[in-house]
PDB file of C-alpha atoms in Angstrom:
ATOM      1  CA  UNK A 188      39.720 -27.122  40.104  1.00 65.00           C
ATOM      2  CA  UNK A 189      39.491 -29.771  43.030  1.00 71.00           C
ATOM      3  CA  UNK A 190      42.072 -31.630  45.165  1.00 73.00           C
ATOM      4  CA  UNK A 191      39.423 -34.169  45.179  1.00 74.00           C
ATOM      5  CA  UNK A 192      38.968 -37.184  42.459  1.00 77.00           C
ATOM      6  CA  UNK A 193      35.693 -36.286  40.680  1.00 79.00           C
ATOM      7  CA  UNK A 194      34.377 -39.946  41.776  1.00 77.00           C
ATOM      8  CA  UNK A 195      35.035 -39.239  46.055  1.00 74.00           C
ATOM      9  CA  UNK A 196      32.969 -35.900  45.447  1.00 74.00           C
ATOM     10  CA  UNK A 197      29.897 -37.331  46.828  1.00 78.00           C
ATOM     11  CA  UNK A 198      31.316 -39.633  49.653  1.00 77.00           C
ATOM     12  CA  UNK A 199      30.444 -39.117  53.398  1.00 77.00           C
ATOM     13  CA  UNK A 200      32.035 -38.881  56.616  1.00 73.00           C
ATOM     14  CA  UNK A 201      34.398 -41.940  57.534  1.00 77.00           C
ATOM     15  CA  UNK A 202      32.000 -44.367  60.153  1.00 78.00           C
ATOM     16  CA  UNK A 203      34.497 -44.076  62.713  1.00 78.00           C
ATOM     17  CA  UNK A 204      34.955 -40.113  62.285  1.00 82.00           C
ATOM     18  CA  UNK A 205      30.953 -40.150  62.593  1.00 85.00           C
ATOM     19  CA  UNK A 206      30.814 -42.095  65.630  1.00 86.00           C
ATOM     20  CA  UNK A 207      33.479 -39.707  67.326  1.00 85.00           C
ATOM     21  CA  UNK A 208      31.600 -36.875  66.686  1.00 89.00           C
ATOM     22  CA  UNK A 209      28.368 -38.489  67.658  1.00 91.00           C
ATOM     23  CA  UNK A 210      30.442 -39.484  70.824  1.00 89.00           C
ATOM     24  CA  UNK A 211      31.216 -35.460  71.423  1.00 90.00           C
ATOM     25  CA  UNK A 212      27.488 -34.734  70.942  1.00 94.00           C
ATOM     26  CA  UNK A 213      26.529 -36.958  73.426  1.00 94.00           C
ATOM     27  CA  UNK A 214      29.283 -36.151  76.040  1.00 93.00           C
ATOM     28  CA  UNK A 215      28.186 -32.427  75.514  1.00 96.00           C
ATOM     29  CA  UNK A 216      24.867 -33.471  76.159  1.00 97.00           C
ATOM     30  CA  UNK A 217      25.690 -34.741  79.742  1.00 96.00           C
ATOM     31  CA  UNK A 218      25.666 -38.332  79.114  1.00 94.00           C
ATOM     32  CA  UNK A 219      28.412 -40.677  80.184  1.00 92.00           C
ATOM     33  CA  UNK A 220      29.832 -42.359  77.359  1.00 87.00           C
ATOM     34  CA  UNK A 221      33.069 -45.040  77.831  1.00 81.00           C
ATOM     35  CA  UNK A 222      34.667 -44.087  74.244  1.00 78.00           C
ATOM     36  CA  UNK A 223      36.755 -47.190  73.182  1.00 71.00           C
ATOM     37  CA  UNK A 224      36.514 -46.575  69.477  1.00 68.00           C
ATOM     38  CA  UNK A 225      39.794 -44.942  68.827  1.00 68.00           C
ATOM     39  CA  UNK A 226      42.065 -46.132  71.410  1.00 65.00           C
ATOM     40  CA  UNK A 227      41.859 -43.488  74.424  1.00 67.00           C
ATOM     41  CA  UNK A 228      40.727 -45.209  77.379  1.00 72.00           C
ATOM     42  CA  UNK A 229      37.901 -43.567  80.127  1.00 73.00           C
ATOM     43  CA  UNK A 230      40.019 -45.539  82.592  1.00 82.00           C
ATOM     44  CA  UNK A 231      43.355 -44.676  84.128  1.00 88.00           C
ATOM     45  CA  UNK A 232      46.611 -45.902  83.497  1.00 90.00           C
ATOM     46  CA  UNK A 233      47.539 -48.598  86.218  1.00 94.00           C
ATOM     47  CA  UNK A 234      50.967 -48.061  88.353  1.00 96.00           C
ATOM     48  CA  UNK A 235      52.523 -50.870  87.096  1.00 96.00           C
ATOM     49  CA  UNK A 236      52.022 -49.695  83.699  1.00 92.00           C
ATOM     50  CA  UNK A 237      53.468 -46.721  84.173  1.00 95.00           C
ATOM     51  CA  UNK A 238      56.233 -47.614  86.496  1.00 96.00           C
ATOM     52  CA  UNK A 239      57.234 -50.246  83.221  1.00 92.00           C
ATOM     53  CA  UNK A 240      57.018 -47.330  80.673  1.00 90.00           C
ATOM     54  CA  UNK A 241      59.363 -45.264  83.266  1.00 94.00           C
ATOM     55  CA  UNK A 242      61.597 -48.093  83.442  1.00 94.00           C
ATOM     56  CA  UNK A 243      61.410 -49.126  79.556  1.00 89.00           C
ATOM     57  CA  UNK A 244      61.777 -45.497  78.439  1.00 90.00           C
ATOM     58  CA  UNK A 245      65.360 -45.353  77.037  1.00 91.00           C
ATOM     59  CA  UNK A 246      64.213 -47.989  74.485  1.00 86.00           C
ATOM     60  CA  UNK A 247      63.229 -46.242  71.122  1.00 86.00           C
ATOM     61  CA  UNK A 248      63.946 -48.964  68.393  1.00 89.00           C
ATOM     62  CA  UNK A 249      61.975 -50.963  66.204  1.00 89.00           C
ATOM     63  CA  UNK A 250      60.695 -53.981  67.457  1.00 87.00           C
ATOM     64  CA  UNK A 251      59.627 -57.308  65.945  1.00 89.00           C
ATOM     65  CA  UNK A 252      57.305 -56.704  63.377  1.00 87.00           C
ATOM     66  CA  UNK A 253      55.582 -59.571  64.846  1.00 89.00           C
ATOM     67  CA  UNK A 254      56.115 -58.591  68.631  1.00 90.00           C
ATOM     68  CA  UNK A 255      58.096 -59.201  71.489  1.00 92.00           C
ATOM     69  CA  UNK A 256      58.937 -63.139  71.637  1.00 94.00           C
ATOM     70  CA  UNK A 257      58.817 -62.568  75.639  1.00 95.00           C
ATOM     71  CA  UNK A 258      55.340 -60.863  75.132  1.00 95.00           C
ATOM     72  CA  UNK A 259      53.593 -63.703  72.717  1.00 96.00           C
ATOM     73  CA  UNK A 260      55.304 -66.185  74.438  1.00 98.00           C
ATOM     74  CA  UNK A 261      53.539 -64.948  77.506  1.00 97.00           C
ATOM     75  CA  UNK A 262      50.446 -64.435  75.931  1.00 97.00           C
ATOM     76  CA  UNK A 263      50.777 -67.890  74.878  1.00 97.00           C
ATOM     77  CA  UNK A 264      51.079 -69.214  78.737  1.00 98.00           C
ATOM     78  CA  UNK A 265      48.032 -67.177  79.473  1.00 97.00           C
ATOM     79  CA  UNK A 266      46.153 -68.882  77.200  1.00 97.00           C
ATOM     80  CA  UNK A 267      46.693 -72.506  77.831  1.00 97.00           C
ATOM     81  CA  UNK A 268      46.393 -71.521  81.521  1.00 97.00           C
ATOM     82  CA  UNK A 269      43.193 -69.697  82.024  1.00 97.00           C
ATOM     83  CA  UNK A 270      41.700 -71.322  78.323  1.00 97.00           C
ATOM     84  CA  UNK A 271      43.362 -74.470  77.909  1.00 97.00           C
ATOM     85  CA  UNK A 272      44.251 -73.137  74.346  1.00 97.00           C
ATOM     86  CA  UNK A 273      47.224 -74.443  73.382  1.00 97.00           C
ATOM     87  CA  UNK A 274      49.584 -71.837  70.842  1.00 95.00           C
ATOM     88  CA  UNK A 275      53.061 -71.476  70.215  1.00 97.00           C
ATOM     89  CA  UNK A 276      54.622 -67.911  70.268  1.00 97.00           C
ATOM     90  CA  UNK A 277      55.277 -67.742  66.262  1.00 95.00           C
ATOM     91  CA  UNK A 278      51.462 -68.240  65.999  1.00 94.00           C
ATOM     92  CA  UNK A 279      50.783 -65.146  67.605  1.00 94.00           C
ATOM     93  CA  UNK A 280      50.785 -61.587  66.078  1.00 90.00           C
ATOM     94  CA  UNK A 281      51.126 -58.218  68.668  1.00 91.00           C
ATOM     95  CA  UNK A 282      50.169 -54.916  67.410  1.00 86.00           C
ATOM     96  CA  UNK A 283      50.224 -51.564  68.478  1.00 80.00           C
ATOM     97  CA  UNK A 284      46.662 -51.273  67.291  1.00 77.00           C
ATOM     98  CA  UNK A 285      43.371 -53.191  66.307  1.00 79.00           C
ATOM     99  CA  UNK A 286      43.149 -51.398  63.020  1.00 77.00           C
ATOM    100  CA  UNK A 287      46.449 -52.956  61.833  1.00 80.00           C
ATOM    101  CA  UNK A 288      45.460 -56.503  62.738  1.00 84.00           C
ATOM    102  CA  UNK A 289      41.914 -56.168  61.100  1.00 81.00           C
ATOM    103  CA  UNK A 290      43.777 -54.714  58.139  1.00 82.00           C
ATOM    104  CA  UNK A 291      46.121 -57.708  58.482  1.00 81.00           C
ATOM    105  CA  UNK A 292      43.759 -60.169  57.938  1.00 80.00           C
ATOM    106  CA  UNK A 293      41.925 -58.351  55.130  1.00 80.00           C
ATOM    107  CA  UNK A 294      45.041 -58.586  53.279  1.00 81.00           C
ATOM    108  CA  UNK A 295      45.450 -61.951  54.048  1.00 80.00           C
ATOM    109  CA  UNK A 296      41.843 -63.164  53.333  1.00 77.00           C
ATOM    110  CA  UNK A 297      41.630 -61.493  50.223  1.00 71.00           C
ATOM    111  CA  UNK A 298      40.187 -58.471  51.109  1.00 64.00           C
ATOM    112  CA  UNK A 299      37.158 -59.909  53.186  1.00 52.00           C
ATOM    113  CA  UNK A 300      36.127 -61.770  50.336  1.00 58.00           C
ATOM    114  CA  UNK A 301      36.721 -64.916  51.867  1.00 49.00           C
ATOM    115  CA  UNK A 302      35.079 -63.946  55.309  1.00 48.00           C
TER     116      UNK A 302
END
């Protein structure tokens, strides 16, 4: 008996589990690829990053679902400043990840259908 429904028997690899291990193959193969897919960065962390983390790192609750107010607000001055896009800060959405905002607006167009 199977773990598995009867109807996912036949289904393949996930894309972005594919393209990881393609990623692998090629990196074992001696070519230089700049992996972005699932977060992990070729590049290193800057020192101000890290000297904020050092100095943030006694901070372990929840945050806005929606994100920082100080963080979209400034996000928000960036915009109009180097884009002359104009936003307020409850118009903007921070996430830990890309994969929760594209799932975000999924759900909120209807699945894609609407895209």
């Amino acid at each position: 008996m199977s773990l598995v429904r009867e109807d996912l028997h036949d289904y393949c690899l996930a894309s972005n589990l594919a393209l990881n291990e393609k990623i692998v193959q090629l990196r074992q193969e001696g070519q230089n690829v700049y992996h972005l897919a699932f977060g992990q960065s070729p590049f290193p962390v800057i020192e101000e990053a890290v000297e904020a983390l050092k100095d943030n790192a006694e901070q372990n609750a929840y945050l806005p679902v929606t994100g920082i107010p100080k963080l979209r607000k400034a996000i928000c001055d960036f915009h109009c400043h180097f884009d002359d896009l104009h936003f307020l800060p409850e118009q903007v959405i921070v996430a830990p990840g890309s994969k929760e905002l594209i799932f975000l607006l999924m759900t909120v167009f209807g699945g894609g259908r609407n895209l």
